[in-house]
PDB file of C-alpha atoms in Angstrom:
ATOM      1  CA  MET A1248       7.459  -1.323  27.433  1.00 44.00           C
ATOM      2  CA  ILE A1249       6.234   0.681  24.212  1.00 49.00           C
ATOM      3  CA  ASN A1250       8.128   3.726  22.991  1.00 47.00           C
ATOM      4  CA  PHE A1251       6.387   6.103  20.762  1.00 45.00           C
ATOM      5  CA  ARG A1252       8.423   8.549  18.744  1.00 47.00           C
ATOM      6  CA  SER A1253       6.881  11.524  17.159  1.00 45.00           C
ATOM      7  CA  ASN A1254       8.393  12.780  13.756  1.00 47.00           C
ATOM      8  CA  ARG A1255       7.166  16.234  14.518  1.00 51.00           C
ATOM      9  CA  PHE A1256       9.617  17.070  17.389  1.00 49.00           C
ATOM     10  CA  SER A1257      12.567  15.023  16.386  1.00 49.00           C
ATOM     11  CA  ARG A1258      15.299  15.377  13.689  1.00 53.00           C
ATOM     12  CA  SER A1259      14.909  13.031  10.641  1.00 53.00           C
ATOM     13  CA  PHE A1260      17.508  10.365  10.018  1.00 53.00           C
ATOM     14  CA  SER A1261      18.389  11.953   6.719  1.00 52.00           C
ATOM     15  CA  LYS A1262      19.628  15.205   8.509  1.00 53.00           C
ATOM     16  CA  LEU A1263      21.500  13.322  11.018  1.00 55.00           C
ATOM     17  CA  ALA A1264      23.300  11.032   8.391  1.00 57.00           C
ATOM     18  CA  HIS A1265      24.625  14.091   6.615  1.00 58.00           C
ATOM     19  CA  GLY A1266      25.894  16.024   9.765  1.00 60.00           C
ATOM     20  CA  GLY A1267      22.909  18.164  10.214  1.00 60.00           C
ATOM     21  CA  LYS A1268      22.721  19.196   6.609  1.00 63.00           C
ATOM     22  CA  ALA A1269      20.259  18.562   3.852  1.00 62.00           C
ATOM     23  CA  PRO A1270      21.316  15.690   1.631  1.00 63.00           C
ATOM     24  CA  PRO A1271      23.202  16.587  -1.534  1.00 64.00           C
ATOM     25  CA  PRO A1272      20.830  16.913  -4.540  1.00 62.00           C
ATOM     26  CA  LYS A1273      20.542  13.936  -6.860  1.00 63.00           C
ATOM     27  CA  LYS A1274      22.098  14.475 -10.256  1.00 60.00           C
ATOM     28  CA  ASP A1275      19.636  14.238 -13.108  1.00 58.00           C
ATOM     29  CA  SER A1276      21.059  13.175 -16.425  1.00 59.00           C
ATOM     30  CA  ARG A1277      18.424  15.157 -18.358  1.00 56.00           C
ATOM     31  CA  SER A1278      18.349  19.041 -18.509  1.00 61.00           C
ATOM     32  CA  ILE A1279      15.246  21.044 -19.020  1.00 62.00           C
ATOM     33  CA  SER A1280      15.980  21.438 -22.825  1.00 68.00           C
ATOM     34  CA  ASP A1281      15.961  17.607 -23.156  1.00 77.00           C
ATOM     35  CA  ILE A1282      12.367  17.189 -22.118  1.00 81.00           C
ATOM     36  CA  LYS A1283       9.998  16.014 -24.985  1.00 84.00           C
ATOM     37  CA  TRP A1284       6.377  17.291 -24.946  1.00 86.00           C
ATOM     38  CA  GLU A1285       3.289  15.722 -26.536  1.00 85.00           C
ATOM     39  CA  LEU A1286      -0.303  16.982 -27.197  1.00 84.00           C
ATOM     40  CA  ARG A1287      -2.895  14.817 -25.794  1.00 84.00           C
ATOM     41  CA  PRO A1288      -6.208  14.349 -27.695  1.00 82.00           C
ATOM     42  CA  GLY A1289      -8.040  16.441 -25.047  1.00 83.00           C
ATOM     43  CA  GLY A1290      -5.768  19.333 -25.950  1.00 84.00           C
ATOM     44  CA  MET A1291      -3.338  19.074 -22.774  1.00 87.00           C
ATOM     45  CA  LEU A1292       0.327  19.610 -23.237  1.00 86.00           C
ATOM     46  CA  VAL A1293       2.153  17.132 -21.141  1.00 85.00           C
ATOM     47  CA  GLN A1294       5.639  15.542 -20.807  1.00 84.00           C
ATOM     48  CA  LYS A1295       6.248  12.726 -23.169  1.00 80.00           C
ATOM     49  CA  ARG A1296       6.289   9.344 -21.547  1.00 71.00           C
ATOM     50  CA  ASP A1297       9.479   7.361 -21.464  1.00 62.00           C
ATOM     51  CA  ALA A1298       9.761   4.289 -23.839  1.00 50.00           C
ATOM     52  CA  ASP A1299      10.318   1.914 -20.955  1.00 46.00           C
ATOM     53  CA  GLN A1300       7.058   2.682 -19.510  1.00 49.00           C
ATOM     54  CA  HIS A1301       5.014   1.606 -22.590  1.00 46.00           C
ATOM     55  CA  ALA A1302       5.848  -0.706 -25.475  1.00 50.00           C
ATOM     56  CA  ALA A1303       7.753   0.801 -28.510  1.00 50.00           C
ATOM     57  CA  ASP A1304       4.604   0.694 -30.682  1.00 60.00           C
ATOM     58  CA  GLY A1305       2.155   1.919 -28.012  1.00 81.00           C
ATOM     59  CA  LEU A1306       0.026  -1.249 -27.885  1.00 88.00           C
ATOM     60  CA  ILE A1307      -1.708  -2.449 -24.813  1.00 92.00           C
ATOM     61  CA  THR A1308      -3.415  -5.677 -24.164  1.00 92.00           C
ATOM     62  CA  ILE A1309      -6.993  -5.465 -22.679  1.00 92.00           C
ATOM     63  CA  ARG A1310      -9.096  -8.448 -21.499  1.00 93.00           C
ATOM     64  CA  VAL A1311     -12.690  -8.068 -22.681  1.00 92.00           C
ATOM     65  CA  SER A1312     -15.030 -10.177 -20.697  1.00 91.00           C
ATOM     66  CA  ALA A1313     -18.321 -11.083 -22.285  1.00 86.00           C
ATOM     67  CA  LEU A1314     -19.961 -12.789 -19.275  1.00 81.00           C
ATOM     68  CA  SER A1315     -19.239 -16.371 -20.195  1.00 84.00           C
ATOM     69  CA  HIS A1316     -16.010 -15.893 -22.114  1.00 88.00           C
ATOM     70  CA  TRP A1317     -13.184 -13.433 -22.574  1.00 90.00           C
ATOM     71  CA  HIS A1318     -10.907 -12.026 -25.238  1.00 90.00           C
ATOM     72  CA  ASP A1319      -7.439 -10.569 -25.106  1.00 92.00           C
ATOM     73  CA  ILE A1320      -7.218  -7.553 -27.462  1.00 90.00           C
ATOM     74  CA  SER A1321      -4.205  -5.675 -28.402  1.00 92.00           C
ATOM     75  CA  ILE A1322      -4.941  -2.095 -29.279  1.00 92.00           C
ATOM     76  CA  GLN A1323      -3.291   1.254 -29.260  1.00 92.00           C
ATOM     77  CA  SER A1324      -3.629   3.160 -25.947  1.00 89.00           C
ATOM     78  CA  THR A1325      -4.775   6.116 -27.850  1.00 91.00           C
ATOM     79  CA  SER A1326      -7.525   4.349 -29.507  1.00 92.00           C
ATOM     80  CA  THR A1327     -11.234   5.155 -28.808  1.00 94.00           C
ATOM     81  CA  PHE A1328     -13.932   2.789 -27.396  1.00 95.00           C
ATOM     82  CA  GLY A1329     -15.588   2.971 -30.817  1.00 94.00           C
ATOM     83  CA  GLU A1330     -12.416   1.576 -32.301  1.00 94.00           C
ATOM     84  CA  LEU A1331     -12.323  -1.077 -29.743  1.00 94.00           C
ATOM     85  CA  LYS A1332     -15.850  -2.083 -30.739  1.00 93.00           C
ATOM     86  CA  MET A1333     -14.860  -2.322 -34.439  1.00 93.00           C
ATOM     87  CA  VAL A1334     -12.119  -4.849 -33.376  1.00 92.00           C
ATOM     88  CA  LEU A1335     -14.541  -6.659 -31.125  1.00 92.00           C
ATOM     89  CA  SER A1336     -17.028  -6.920 -33.911  1.00 91.00           C
ATOM     90  CA  LEU A1337     -14.463  -9.015 -35.883  1.00 90.00           C
ATOM     91  CA  VAL A1338     -13.890 -11.403 -32.936  1.00 88.00           C
ATOM     92  CA  THR A1339     -17.631 -11.585 -31.832  1.00 86.00           C
ATOM     93  CA  SER A1340     -20.804 -11.831 -33.821  1.00 82.00           C
ATOM     94  CA  LEU A1341     -21.983  -8.496 -32.339  1.00 86.00           C
ATOM     95  CA  GLU A1342     -22.159  -5.387 -34.567  1.00 89.00           C
ATOM     96  CA  PRO A1343     -20.509  -2.182 -32.934  1.00 90.00           C
ATOM     97  CA  GLY A1344     -24.050  -0.730 -32.461  1.00 89.00           C
ATOM     98  CA  GLU A1345     -25.131  -3.793 -30.563  1.00 89.00           C
ATOM     99  CA  GLN A1346     -22.086  -3.550 -28.133  1.00 91.00           C
ATOM    100  CA  ARG A1347     -22.035  -1.754 -24.794  1.00 92.00           C
ATOM    101  CA  LEU A1348     -18.752  -1.379 -23.089  1.00 93.00           C
ATOM    102  CA  LEU A1349     -18.233  -0.951 -19.389  1.00 94.00           C
ATOM    103  CA  PHE A1350     -15.002   0.108 -17.721  1.00 94.00           C
ATOM    104  CA  ARG A1351     -14.888   0.828 -13.920  1.00 92.00           C
ATOM    105  CA  GLY A1352     -18.632   0.412 -13.597  1.00 92.00           C
ATOM    106  CA  LYS A1353     -19.639   2.922 -16.245  1.00 93.00           C
ATOM    107  CA  GLU A1354     -20.682   2.642 -19.841  1.00 93.00           C
ATOM    108  CA  ARG A1355     -18.209   4.521 -22.053  1.00 94.00           C
ATOM    109  CA  ASP A1356     -19.065   6.417 -25.112  1.00 93.00           C
ATOM    110  CA  ASP A1357     -17.529   5.680 -28.603  1.00 93.00           C
ATOM    111  CA  GLU A1358     -15.666   8.881 -28.685  1.00 94.00           C
ATOM    112  CA  GLU A1359     -13.939   8.518 -25.378  1.00 93.00           C
ATOM    113  CA  HIS A1360     -10.064   7.589 -25.540  1.00 93.00           C
ATOM    114  CA  LEU A1361      -8.899   4.611 -23.697  1.00 92.00           C
ATOM    115  CA  HIS A1362      -5.899   6.304 -22.044  1.00 90.00           C
ATOM    116  CA  MET A1363      -8.105   9.449 -21.120  1.00 91.00           C
ATOM    117  CA  VAL A1364     -10.314   7.253 -18.947  1.00 92.00           C
ATOM    118  CA  GLY A1365      -7.408   5.302 -17.460  1.00 91.00           C
ATOM    119  CA  VAL A1366      -7.370   2.081 -19.417  1.00 91.00           C
ATOM    120  CA  ARG A1367      -3.821   0.477 -18.970  1.00 90.00           C
ATOM    121  CA  GLU A1368      -2.040  -2.779 -19.772  1.00 91.00           C
ATOM    122  CA  LYS A1369      -4.011  -5.957 -18.792  1.00 90.00           C
ATOM    123  CA  ASP A1370      -7.064  -3.914 -17.611  1.00 92.00           C
ATOM    124  CA  LYS A1371     -10.489  -5.557 -17.862  1.00 94.00           C
ATOM    125  CA  VAL A1372     -13.497  -4.030 -19.979  1.00 94.00           C
ATOM    126  CA  LEU A1373     -16.870  -5.711 -19.736  1.00 94.00           C
ATOM    127  CA  LEU A1374     -18.710  -6.293 -23.009  1.00 93.00           C
ATOM    128  CA  LEU A1375     -22.593  -6.506 -22.952  1.00 91.00           C
ATOM    129  CA  GLN A1376     -25.046  -6.904 -25.714  1.00 86.00           C
ATOM    130  CA  ASP A1377     -27.541  -3.761 -25.925  1.00 79.00           C
ATOM    131  CA  PRO A1378     -30.759  -5.097 -24.347  1.00 78.00           C
ATOM    132  CA  ALA A1379     -33.128  -3.129 -26.736  1.00 80.00           C
ATOM    133  CA  ILE A1380     -31.354  -4.705 -29.795  1.00 79.00           C
ATOM    134  CA  LYS A1381     -31.311  -8.171 -28.159  1.00 74.00           C
ATOM    135  CA  GLU A1382     -35.202  -7.912 -27.683  1.00 79.00           C
ATOM    136  CA  LYS A1383     -35.708  -6.676 -31.296  1.00 79.00           C
ATOM    137  CA  LYS A1384     -33.775  -9.853 -32.428  1.00 76.00           C
ATOM    138  CA  LEU A1385     -35.821 -12.106 -30.254  1.00 79.00           C
ATOM    139  CA  LEU A1386     -39.092 -10.575 -31.600  1.00 80.00           C
ATOM    140  CA  ALA A1387     -38.018 -10.814 -35.182  1.00 81.00           C
ATOM    141  CA  MET A1388     -37.286 -14.573 -34.674  1.00 82.00           C
ATOM    142  CA  ALA A1389     -40.663 -15.244 -32.986  1.00 81.00           C
ATOM    143  CA  ALA A1390     -42.627 -13.449 -35.668  1.00 75.00           C
ATOM    144  CA  PRO A1391     -44.153 -15.762 -38.220  1.00 75.00           C
ATOM    145  CA  CYS A1392     -42.644 -15.771 -41.507  1.00 67.00           C
ATOM    146  CA  PRO A1393     -45.061 -14.665 -44.296  1.00 68.00           C
ATOM    147  CA  THR A1394     -45.795 -17.341 -46.773  1.00 70.00           C
ATOM    148  CA  ILE A1395     -45.986 -16.815 -50.551  1.00 70.00           C
ATOM    149  CA  THR A1396     -48.685 -18.686 -52.496  1.00 72.00           C
ATOM    150  CA  VAL A1397     -48.466 -19.134 -56.128  1.00 67.00           C
TER     151      VAL A1397
END
């Protein structure tokens, strides 16, 4: 035998546990005057995050995958994708203009901030070489070198 119970027409267990009354309000140790605020790069005023949610210095570790290999990069969560490209240029042989960074299936601009698009601790970013620059390099290597006769 199967019994179905609808929450719509029955009392909730929390009301029954407190004698038909609403449960007592939870005590919050912070008052409204204790809340700290921060201004995001987009101009939005938000409640400042707790230190236990993020590292004290604001660093996050991102795994950057470049098809055949990957790099774990520690960077500020408020950095831009352009700054991430600069760090990656030190690790890889690609200049920032030759790199394309994809996060959640979309190519990201250099001015976009990591935390504004949702990059968090241990997220993966895909690094690709710009195909136009890759083609130019191949054409430059295939072109014959001019010889100097004396």
